Coordinates of C-alpha atoms and ligand atoms in Angstrom, one line a residue:
Chain C
M1 CA 104.6 112.6 114.4
S2 CA 101.5 112.1 116.5
D3 CA 100.7 108.7 117.7
T4 CA 97.0 108.8 116.7
R5 CA 95.6 105.4 115.8
L6 CA 95.7 104.7 112.1
R7 CA 92.7 103.0 110.6
R8 CA 92.8 99.9 108.4
F9 CA 91.8 102.0 105.5
E10 CA 93.0 105.6 105.3
W11 CA 92.4 108.3 102.6
A12 CA 95.9 109.8 102.9
P13 CA 97.6 107.2 100.6
V14 CA 94.8 107.6 98.1
R15 CA 95.3 111.3 98.1
G16 CA 99.0 110.8 97.8
V17 CA 98.6 108.8 94.6
W18 CA 96.2 111.4 93.3
R19 CA 98.6 114.2 94.1
R20 CA 101.2 112.4 92.0
E21 CA 98.9 111.6 89.2
L22 CA 97.5 115.1 89.0
A23 CA 101.0 116.5 88.8
L24 CA 101.8 114.3 85.9
F25 CA 98.4 114.9 84.3
G26 CA 99.2 118.6 84.2
R27 CA 101.9 117.6 81.7
Y28 CA 100.1 115.1 79.4
W29 CA 96.5 116.1 79.5
T30 CA 96.7 117.6 76.0
S31 CA 97.8 114.3 74.4
T32 CA 95.2 112.3 76.4
S33 CA 92.4 114.7 75.3
F34 CA 93.6 114.6 71.7
A35 CA 93.5 110.8 71.6
S36 CA 90.2 110.6 73.4
I37 CA 88.5 112.9 70.8
V38 CA 90.2 111.8 67.6
E39 CA 89.8 108.1 68.2
P40 CA 86.0 108.0 68.4
T41 CA 85.8 110.5 65.5
I42 CA 87.7 108.1 63.3
Y43 CA 85.6 105.1 64.5
L44 CA 82.5 107.1 63.7
L45 CA 83.7 108.2 60.3
A46 CA 84.9 104.8 59.3
F47 CA 82.1 102.7 60.7
G48 CA 79.3 105.2 60.8
F49 CA 79.7 106.4 57.2
G50 CA 81.5 103.4 55.7
F51 CA 79.5 100.6 57.3
G52 CA 76.5 102.7 58.1
S53 CA 75.8 103.3 54.4
L54 CA 75.5 99.5 54.0
V55 CA 73.4 98.7 57.0
G56 CA 71.6 101.9 57.9
H57 CA 69.8 100.7 61.0
V58 CA 70.8 98.1 63.6
A59 CA 68.6 96.8 66.4
G60 CA 66.3 99.8 65.9
Y61 CA 69.1 102.4 66.1
R62 CA 70.8 104.4 63.4
Y63 CA 74.1 102.7 62.9
V64 CA 76.0 105.8 63.7
D65 CA 74.2 106.1 67.0
F66 CA 74.7 102.4 67.7
V67 CA 78.5 102.7 67.2
G68 CA 78.7 106.1 68.9
T69 CA 77.3 104.7 72.1
G70 CA 79.1 101.4 71.8
V71 CA 82.6 102.8 71.6
V72 CA 82.1 104.6 74.9
A73 CA 82.5 101.1 76.5
S74 CA 85.5 100.2 74.5
A75 CA 87.1 103.5 75.4
A76 CA 86.4 102.7 79.1
L77 CA 88.0 99.3 78.6
F78 CA 91.2 100.4 76.9
T79 CA 91.9 103.6 78.8
S80 CA 91.6 101.7 82.1
V81 CA 93.1 98.3 81.4
F82 CA 96.3 99.5 79.8
P83 CA 97.3 101.9 82.6
G84 CA 96.3 99.2 85.1
M85 CA 98.6 96.7 83.4
F86 CA 101.6 98.7 82.3
N87 CA 101.8 101.6 84.7
T88 CA 101.6 99.4 87.8
Y89 CA 103.9 96.8 86.3
I90 CA 106.5 99.4 85.5
R91 CA 106.1 101.2 88.8
R92 CA 106.4 98.0 90.8
T93 CA 109.3 96.2 89.0
Y94 CA 111.4 99.0 87.4
Q95 CA 110.8 102.0 89.6
H96 CA 110.2 100.2 92.9
S97 CA 107.7 103.0 93.7
Y98 CA 105.5 100.8 95.8
D99 CA 108.4 99.6 97.9
A100 CA 109.0 103.3 98.8
V101 CA 105.4 103.9 99.6
L102 CA 105.0 100.8 101.7
A103 CA 107.8 101.9 104.0
A104 CA 105.5 104.8 104.9
P105 CA 102.3 104.2 106.9
V106 CA 100.5 102.8 103.8
D107 CA 99.1 99.3 103.2
V108 CA 98.9 97.4 99.9
H109 CA 95.1 97.7 99.6
E110 CA 95.4 101.5 100.0
V111 CA 97.9 101.6 97.1
V112 CA 95.6 99.6 95.0
A113 CA 92.7 101.8 95.9
G114 CA 94.7 104.9 95.0
E115 CA 95.9 103.6 91.6
A116 CA 92.5 102.1 90.6
S117 CA 90.4 105.1 91.7
W118 CA 92.5 107.5 89.7
I119 CA 92.5 105.4 86.6
A120 CA 88.8 104.8 87.0
V121 CA 87.8 108.4 87.3
K122 CA 90.1 109.6 84.5
S123 CA 89.0 106.8 82.2
G124 CA 85.4 107.2 83.2
L125 CA 85.3 110.8 82.2
F126 CA 87.4 110.6 79.1
S127 CA 85.5 107.6 77.7
C128 CA 82.4 109.8 77.5
T129 CA 83.9 111.9 74.7
P130 CA 82.5 109.6 72.0
V131 CA 79.0 110.7 73.0
L132 CA 80.1 114.3 72.5
V133 CA 81.6 113.4 69.1
A134 CA 78.4 111.5 68.2
L135 CA 76.4 114.7 68.9
A136 CA 78.2 116.2 66.0
F137 CA 77.1 113.2 63.9
G138 CA 73.5 113.8 64.8
L139 CA 73.0 111.8 68.1
R140 CA 70.0 113.0 70.0
P141 CA 70.3 111.6 73.6
G142 CA 67.7 111.5 76.3
P143 CA 68.3 112.8 79.8
G144 CA 69.8 109.5 81.0
V145 CA 73.0 110.5 79.1
L146 CA 74.0 112.4 82.3
V147 CA 74.6 109.2 84.3
V148 CA 76.8 107.6 81.6
P149 CA 80.0 108.7 83.5
V150 CA 78.8 106.7 86.4
F151 CA 78.6 103.5 84.3
T152 CA 81.9 104.1 82.6
T153 CA 83.7 104.8 85.9
V154 CA 82.4 101.6 87.4
T155 CA 83.4 99.7 84.3
A156 CA 86.8 101.4 84.2
A157 CA 87.4 100.6 87.9
G158 CA 86.8 96.9 87.2
F159 CA 89.1 96.8 84.2
A160 CA 91.8 98.9 86.0
L161 CA 91.7 96.4 88.8
F162 CA 91.8 93.5 86.3
G163 CA 94.9 95.2 84.7
I164 CA 96.6 95.6 88.1
W165 CA 95.9 91.9 88.9
A166 CA 97.2 90.9 85.5
S167 CA 100.4 92.9 86.2
T168 CA 101.0 90.7 89.2
V169 CA 100.4 87.5 87.3
V170 CA 102.6 88.0 84.2
P171 CA 106.2 86.9 84.5
S172 CA 107.5 89.7 82.2
I173 CA 106.2 92.8 80.5
N174 CA 106.1 91.0 77.1
S175 CA 103.6 88.5 78.5
F176 CA 100.9 91.2 78.4
D177 CA 100.6 90.2 74.7
Y178 CA 98.8 87.1 75.9
V179 CA 96.4 89.1 77.9
I180 CA 95.7 91.6 75.1
S181 CA 95.2 89.0 72.3
G182 CA 93.7 86.3 74.4
V183 CA 91.4 88.2 76.7
L184 CA 91.0 91.8 75.8
T185 CA 90.4 91.5 72.0
P186 CA 87.7 88.8 72.4
L187 CA 86.0 91.0 75.1
F188 CA 86.2 93.9 72.8
L189 CA 84.7 92.1 69.9
V190 CA 81.9 90.2 71.6
A191 CA 80.4 93.1 73.5
G192 CA 77.8 94.5 71.0
T193 CA 79.9 97.5 70.2
F194 CA 79.9 97.2 66.4
F195 CA 77.2 94.6 65.8
P196 CA 74.4 93.3 68.1
V197 CA 75.2 90.3 70.2
G198 CA 71.7 89.0 69.5
G199 CA 72.8 87.9 66.0
L200 CA 75.6 85.7 67.3
P201 CA 75.3 81.9 67.8
G202 CA 74.0 80.7 71.1
W203 CA 77.3 80.0 72.8
A204 CA 78.6 83.5 71.9
R205 CA 75.5 85.1 73.3
M206 CA 76.1 83.1 76.5
A207 CA 79.8 84.3 76.5
A208 CA 78.6 87.9 76.2
Q209 CA 76.7 87.6 79.4
V210 CA 79.9 87.1 81.3
N211 CA 81.6 89.9 79.4
P212 CA 81.6 93.0 81.6
L213 CA 82.0 95.1 78.6
Y214 CA 78.7 93.8 77.1
H215 CA 76.9 95.0 80.3
C216 CA 78.6 98.4 79.9
V217 CA 77.6 98.7 76.3
E218 CA 74.0 97.9 77.1
L219 CA 73.9 100.3 80.0
V220 CA 75.3 103.2 78.0
R221 CA 72.9 102.6 75.1
H222 CA 69.9 102.4 77.5
A223 CA 71.1 105.5 79.3
V224 CA 71.2 107.4 76.0
F225 CA 68.0 106.0 74.4
G226 CA 65.9 105.1 77.4
F227 CA 66.4 102.8 80.5
R228 CA 64.9 99.3 80.9
P229 CA 65.0 99.4 84.7
L230 CA 65.0 95.7 85.5
A231 CA 67.6 94.7 82.8
D232 CA 69.7 97.7 83.6
L233 CA 69.9 96.9 87.3
G234 CA 71.1 93.5 86.3
H235 CA 73.8 95.1 84.0
L236 CA 74.9 97.5 86.7
G237 CA 75.0 94.6 89.2
A238 CA 77.2 92.6 86.9
L239 CA 79.7 95.5 86.6
V240 CA 79.8 96.1 90.4
L241 CA 80.3 92.4 90.9
F242 CA 83.1 92.3 88.4
A243 CA 84.8 95.3 90.0
A244 CA 84.5 93.7 93.4
L245 CA 86.0 90.4 92.3
M246 CA 88.9 92.2 90.5
W247 CA 89.5 94.2 93.7
A248 CA 90.0 91.1 95.7
L249 CA 92.3 89.6 93.1
A250 CA 94.3 92.7 92.6
V251 CA 94.9 93.3 96.3
R252 CA 95.9 89.7 96.8
G253 CA 98.2 89.7 93.8
M254 CA 99.9 92.9 94.8
R255 CA 100.3 91.8 98.4
R256 CA 101.9 88.6 97.1
R257 CA 104.3 90.5 95.0
L258 CA 105.2 93.3 97.4
I259 CA 105.3 91.7 100.8
D260 CA 107.6 88.7 101.2
Chain U
M1 CA 114.4 100.3 123.5
A2 CA 113.5 101.9 120.2
I3 CA 114.0 98.5 118.3
T4 CA 114.0 95.0 119.6
L5 CA 114.5 91.9 117.5
R6 CA 114.6 88.6 119.2
D7 CA 115.6 85.3 117.6
V8 CA 114.3 86.4 114.2
V9 CA 114.4 84.1 111.3
K10 CA 113.5 84.9 107.7
R11 CA 113.8 82.2 105.0
Y12 CA 113.5 82.6 101.3
S13 CA 113.2 79.7 98.9
D14 CA 115.4 79.8 95.9
R15 CA 114.2 79.0 92.4
D16 CA 115.2 75.4 92.8
G17 CA 113.2 75.1 96.0
T18 CA 116.1 75.1 98.4
Q19 CA 115.6 77.4 101.4
I20 CA 118.1 79.9 102.5
A21 CA 117.9 81.9 105.8
A22 CA 118.6 85.5 104.9
V23 CA 118.2 86.3 108.6
D24 CA 119.0 83.4 110.9
G25 CA 118.4 83.8 114.6
L26 CA 119.0 87.6 114.8
T27 CA 118.8 89.2 118.2
L28 CA 119.4 93.0 118.3
E29 CA 118.5 95.9 120.5
V30 CA 118.7 99.6 119.5
P31 CA 118.3 101.9 122.6
A32 CA 116.6 105.3 121.9
G33 CA 118.9 108.1 120.9
M34 CA 121.6 105.8 119.7
C35 CA 123.2 105.5 116.3
L36 CA 123.7 101.8 115.7
G37 CA 125.9 100.6 112.8
L38 CA 124.9 97.3 111.4
L39 CA 128.1 96.2 109.8
G40 CA 128.4 93.2 107.5
P41 CA 129.4 92.1 104.0
N42 CA 127.0 91.9 101.1
G43 CA 124.5 89.1 101.7
A44 CA 124.8 89.3 105.5
G45 CA 121.1 90.0 105.8
K46 CA 121.2 93.8 106.4
S47 CA 118.5 94.8 103.9
T48 CA 116.3 91.9 104.9
T49 CA 116.5 93.1 108.5
M50 CA 115.5 96.6 107.5
R51 CA 112.5 95.2 105.5
L52 CA 111.4 93.1 108.5
L53 CA 111.3 96.3 110.6
T54 CA 108.8 97.9 108.2
A55 CA 106.9 94.6 107.8
Q56 CA 107.6 94.6 104.1
S57 CA 109.1 91.2 104.9
R58 CA 107.4 88.9 107.3
A59 CA 109.5 86.9 109.7
D60 CA 109.1 83.1 109.9
E61 CA 110.2 83.1 113.6
G62 CA 110.9 85.4 116.4
T63 CA 109.5 88.7 117.7
I64 CA 110.0 92.3 116.6
R65 CA 109.1 95.5 118.3
V66 CA 109.5 99.0 117.0
L67 CA 108.8 102.0 119.2
G68 CA 106.5 100.0 121.4
H69 CA 104.6 98.5 118.5
D70 CA 104.5 94.8 117.6
I71 CA 105.6 94.0 114.1
P72 CA 103.9 93.1 111.8
S73 CA 100.5 93.5 113.7
E74 CA 101.0 97.2 114.5
A75 CA 103.4 97.9 111.7
K76 CA 101.4 100.8 110.2
Q77 CA 101.6 102.6 113.5
A78 CA 105.3 102.0 113.7
R79 CA 105.9 103.1 110.1
A80 CA 104.2 106.4 110.8
L81 CA 106.8 107.1 113.5
M82 CA 110.0 106.2 111.6
G83 CA 111.8 107.3 108.4
V84 CA 113.2 104.8 106.0
V85 CA 116.0 105.3 103.5
P86 CA 116.2 102.3 101.3
Q87 CA 119.3 100.8 99.7
T88 CA 117.9 100.9 96.2
D89 CA 116.9 104.4 94.8
N90 CA 113.2 104.5 94.4
L91 CA 112.6 108.2 93.8
D92 CA 109.7 109.1 91.6
E93 CA 111.7 110.2 88.5
E94 CA 108.8 111.8 86.8
L95 CA 108.2 114.2 89.7
T96 CA 110.2 117.2 90.7
V97 CA 112.3 117.3 93.9
R98 CA 109.6 119.2 95.7
Q99 CA 106.8 117.0 94.5
N100 CA 108.7 113.9 95.7
L101 CA 108.9 115.4 99.1
E102 CA 105.3 116.6 99.1
V103 CA 103.9 113.2 98.2
F104 CA 105.7 111.6 101.1
A105 CA 104.8 114.4 103.5
R106 CA 101.2 113.5 102.8
L107 CA 101.8 109.8 103.1
Y108 CA 103.4 110.5 106.5
R109 CA 100.3 112.6 107.5
V110 CA 102.2 115.9 108.0
P111 CA 99.3 118.3 108.8
R112 CA 98.4 120.5 105.9
A113 CA 99.4 123.7 107.8
G114 CA 102.9 122.5 108.3
L115 CA 103.4 120.8 105.0
R116 CA 105.1 123.6 103.2
E117 CA 107.5 124.2 106.1
A118 CA 108.3 120.5 106.3
V119 CA 109.1 120.3 102.6
D120 CA 111.3 123.4 102.8
R121 CA 113.1 122.0 105.7
A122 CA 113.7 118.7 103.9
L123 CA 115.0 120.6 100.8
E124 CA 117.4 122.3 103.1
I125 CA 118.6 119.0 104.6
A126 CA 119.2 117.7 101.1
Q127 CA 120.8 121.0 100.0
L128 CA 118.5 121.0 97.1
T129 CA 116.6 124.2 97.8
G130 CA 117.9 125.7 94.5
R131 CA 116.9 122.6 92.6
A132 CA 113.4 122.2 94.0
E133 CA 111.6 122.4 90.7
A134 CA 114.1 120.1 88.8
R135 CA 112.8 116.7 88.0
A136 CA 114.4 113.8 90.0
V137 CA 115.5 112.1 86.8
N138 CA 117.8 115.1 86.0
L139 CA 119.6 115.0 89.4
S140 CA 123.2 113.7 89.8
G141 CA 123.8 110.5 91.8
G142 CA 124.8 112.4 94.9
M143 CA 121.7 114.7 94.7
R144 CA 119.4 111.8 94.2
R145 CA 120.8 110.1 97.3
R146 CA 120.5 113.3 99.4
L147 CA 116.9 113.6 98.2
L148 CA 116.3 109.9 99.1
V149 CA 117.5 110.6 102.6
A150 CA 115.6 113.9 102.9
R151 CA 112.4 112.1 101.8
G152 CA 112.7 109.7 104.8
L153 CA 113.1 112.8 107.1
V154 CA 110.3 114.9 105.8
H155 CA 108.1 114.2 108.9
S156 CA 110.9 114.7 111.4
P157 CA 110.9 111.1 112.7
R158 CA 112.6 110.1 115.9
L159 CA 113.8 106.8 114.4
V160 CA 115.5 106.5 111.0
L161 CA 116.5 103.3 109.2
L162 CA 119.4 103.9 106.7
D163 CA 120.2 101.0 104.5
E164 CA 123.7 101.5 103.1
P165 CA 123.2 105.2 102.7
T166 CA 126.5 105.9 100.9
V167 CA 127.0 102.8 98.9
G168 CA 128.4 103.6 95.4
L169 CA 129.0 107.3 96.0
D170 CA 132.2 109.1 95.4
P171 CA 134.2 110.3 98.5
Q172 CA 133.0 113.9 98.5
V173 CA 129.3 113.0 98.3
R174 CA 129.9 110.4 100.9
A175 CA 131.4 113.0 103.2
D176 CA 128.4 115.2 102.7
L177 CA 126.1 112.4 103.7
W178 CA 128.2 111.6 106.8
G179 CA 127.7 115.2 107.9
L180 CA 124.0 114.8 107.5
I181 CA 123.9 111.6 109.5
A182 CA 126.1 113.1 112.2
G183 CA 123.6 115.9 112.4
L184 CA 120.7 113.5 113.0
R185 CA 122.7 111.8 115.8
A186 CA 123.5 115.2 117.3
D187 CA 119.7 115.9 117.4
G188 CA 119.1 112.7 119.4
V189 CA 117.4 110.9 116.6
T190 CA 117.7 107.1 116.9
V191 CA 119.5 105.7 113.8
L192 CA 119.9 102.2 112.6
M193 CA 122.4 102.3 109.8
S194 CA 123.6 99.4 107.8
T195 CA 126.8 99.5 106.0
H196 CA 129.6 97.4 104.6
Y197 CA 132.1 100.3 105.0
I198 CA 134.2 100.0 108.1
E199 CA 135.1 103.6 108.1
E200 CA 131.5 104.6 108.0
A201 CA 130.6 102.6 111.0
E202 CA 133.7 103.8 112.9
R203 CA 132.9 107.4 112.3
L204 CA 129.2 107.6 112.7
A205 CA 128.1 104.8 115.0
D206 CA 127.9 104.9 118.8
A207 CA 127.8 101.2 118.7
C208 CA 128.2 98.5 116.1
A209 CA 126.6 95.1 115.5
L210 CA 128.7 92.9 113.3
M211 CA 126.5 90.8 111.1
S212 CA 127.4 87.7 109.3
H213 CA 125.2 85.0 107.7
G214 CA 122.0 86.5 109.1
R215 CA 123.0 86.9 112.7
V216 CA 124.9 89.3 115.0
I217 CA 128.2 87.8 115.9
A218 CA 129.4 90.6 118.2
N219 CA 128.4 94.0 119.3
G220 CA 129.6 96.9 121.3
T221 CA 131.2 100.3 120.7
P222 CA 133.9 100.2 118.0
A223 CA 136.6 100.7 120.7
E224 CA 135.2 97.8 122.8
L225 CA 135.0 95.5 119.9
I226 CA 138.5 96.3 118.8
A227 CA 140.0 95.9 122.3
E228 CA 138.2 92.7 122.9
H229 CA 138.9 90.9 119.6
A230 CA 141.9 92.5 118.0
G231 CA 143.8 94.2 120.9
D232 CA 145.5 97.5 120.6
R233 CA 148.2 97.3 117.9
V234 CA 148.7 95.4 114.7
E235 CA 152.0 94.5 113.0
E236 CA 151.9 94.0 109.3
H237 CA 154.7 91.8 107.8
E238 CA 155.6 91.6 104.1
G239 CA 157.4 88.9 102.3
P240 CA 157.3 85.8 100.1
P241 CA 154.6 83.1 100.9
D242 CA 156.9 80.8 102.9
R243 CA 158.0 83.6 105.2
L244 CA 154.4 84.7 105.7
A245 CA 153.5 81.1 106.6
E246 CA 156.4 81.0 109.1
I247 CA 155.2 84.3 110.7
E248 CA 151.7 82.9 111.0
G249 CA 153.0 79.8 112.7
L250 CA 155.1 81.7 115.2
A251 CA 152.3 84.1 116.1
R252 CA 149.7 81.3 116.5
R253 CA 152.0 79.4 118.8
A254 CA 152.3 82.5 120.9
G255 CA 148.4 82.7 121.0
L256 CA 148.2 85.7 118.8
P257 CA 145.5 86.0 116.1
T258 CA 146.7 86.7 112.5
R259 CA 145.0 87.7 109.2
R260 CA 146.2 87.6 105.6
T261 CA 145.7 90.6 103.3
G262 CA 147.1 89.8 99.9
P263 CA 150.9 89.9 100.2
T264 CA 151.0 90.7 103.9
V265 CA 150.2 88.9 107.1
S266 CA 149.0 91.0 110.1
V267 CA 149.6 89.9 113.7
L268 CA 146.9 91.2 116.0
R269 CA 147.4 92.0 119.7
A270 CA 150.9 93.1 118.7
E271 CA 151.2 94.8 122.1
R272 CA 151.5 91.3 123.6
I273 CA 154.4 90.2 121.4
P274 CA 157.3 89.4 123.7
P275 CA 160.6 91.0 122.6
S276 CA 162.2 87.7 121.7
L277 CA 159.3 86.7 119.4
G278 CA 159.3 90.3 118.0
E279 CA 162.8 89.7 116.7
A280 CA 162.0 86.3 115.3
L281 CA 159.0 87.8 113.5
T282 CA 160.8 90.8 112.1
N283 CA 164.0 89.1 111.2
G284 CA 165.4 92.3 109.7
H285 CA 162.5 92.9 107.4
R286 CA 160.2 95.9 107.2
V287 CA 157.2 96.0 109.5
V288 CA 154.3 98.4 109.4
R289 CA 152.8 99.1 112.8
R290 CA 149.3 100.5 113.1
A291 CA 146.3 100.7 115.4
A292 CA 143.8 97.8 115.3
N293 CA 140.5 98.5 113.6
L294 CA 137.1 97.1 113.1
E295 CA 138.1 95.4 110.0
D296 CA 140.6 93.3 112.0
V297 CA 137.8 92.4 114.3
F298 CA 135.6 91.3 111.5
V299 CA 138.2 89.2 109.9
V300 CA 139.1 87.5 113.1
L301 CA 135.5 86.7 113.9
T302 CA 134.3 85.6 110.5
G303 CA 137.2 85.0 108.2
E304 CA 135.3 87.3 105.8
T305 CA 136.5 90.7 104.7
V306 CA 134.5 94.0 104.5
E307 CA 135.9 97.1 102.9
Ligands
ADP401 N1 113.4 88.3 98.0 C1 114.4 87.4 98.1 N2 114.4 86.2 97.6 C2 115.4 85.3 97.7 N3 116.5 85.5 98.4 C3 116.7 86.7 99.0 C4 115.6 87.7 98.9 N4 116.1 88.8 99.5 C5 117.3 88.5 100.0 N5 117.7 87.3 99.7 C6 118.9 86.6 100.0 O1 119.1 86.8 101.4 C7 120.5 87.1 101.7 C8 120.6 88.4 102.5 O2 120.3 89.4 101.6 P1 120.3 90.9 102.0 O3 119.4 91.1 103.2 O4 119.9 91.8 100.9 O5 121.8 91.2 102.5 P2 122.6 92.5 102.6 O6 121.7 93.7 102.6 O7 123.3 92.4 103.9 O8 123.6 92.6 101.5 C9 121.2 87.1 100.4 O9 121.8 85.8 100.2 C10 120.1 87.3 99.4 O10 120.4 86.7 98.2
MG402 MG1 121.6 95.3 101.3

């Protein structure tokens, strides 16, 4: 091969990961699409009609609209953090895929970039399906809805990287239970998805501020119903900061596990 | 030199905190165009050496250079120029044979225009052209190993690291792979091949480095090593334990090395046995005479056996 200088960050490894994932995606896209449409439909039926008939309006929104926009964020959480945790754990410890890749001209941070970017884009797009479903339930979004995929992708990048980092911390695959029950469930519940954070006690409102998912929920709602520029810049900044921090932790964790 | 390792040390700490040196003062040179067999029993440090060369392990001491690049600081550059076939099978089982090769062709920066050709050539090397669309998970053990080798060759590297390429394979599959490796050697590719099979090293390697406890204890061509440490001929004597002990005693007093193999004792450098001693050793019993081999060298030098 030619002896041209390789840069510290190269796109070829990222493309390599995408090549693999696209090949697999050609096989499982139907089940992914099915889940991403059916799940929010069930949420909207259950909460929108069940709960919505009790509460009607929440924080100035129809309850169906409130939930329909809220579950976009939870979809972005779950469709990114689970692949981040499980896929990378399995590929590292059982399949030794990264050992193979790192014997080629590929560095750990490029592997992480490849895995996380694929998960982020896939999750970012698929987590928008609740908005489409909500349209059928009468949601009437503003033009801002078009940038929702940007917000979900940034959120998904952060949580994919969080998952990758978690996969380097857990001693065994069963230990993910601690992460799921101890971290993800609270994040999911205290994010303003199903009920407004404003009604919670002070400490919980404080906690929501450091919950990336809360910032995603707010951004998505504002995108659909009207931006609040200053607040939304803050929310976006929080999501970017979260992703940056998780990037540093994920790369460090993977390096520790893959290079001895 | 394609590869130079100088005084390299790699320590691991066990669970209980004690340190073991997997590689312990290793010095080794592989000239360009040569097939060097790194021969040693399990645990000798062969795989660790391979991982040091790709910078997947970082040495605690010593210097490493591969194809003119310092490791680990220029490892990415060096990795682009070499092909690696690991000891543990890490094929992507979910992908097809062709996709496995395509992904690595990309990782190795094979230009887009030549990609298809490179993959087809690798399929041919692996003799898997007819199975290109099969998923790796559905291949037999021998096919998987051939694919693993071909994956490391997809970018036509001038240097190839093979870590125990035939371990655990049945004889026919092993012979296939030997043919493949001999082909690389004929093409002038530099090969560093680790193995714990004597026969593999004797057949394929231009030169061998015998490795034990993390360091090279002898190196040279198989013929040189055998001549220097085991002589020309070997006599194997059978018998009950006290007779074997007697033979050992007689041989040692005559300055001849011996080795035990189960119910026999072998006297090395048998060509130097004087006629009088020969009679005392044989004493009317059956003797098997054979040529000395690398295994004899290994046992003489380390007391350890390899297959
Ligand atoms: N990651 C590791 N952690 C701890 N010990 C290791 C590690 N890798 C190798 N070792 C130890 O180093 C020694 C050499 O191992 P290895 O290089 O795999 O030998 P070989 O390939 O010759 O069989 C062995 O004792 C092995 O247990
Ligand atoms: Mg080994």
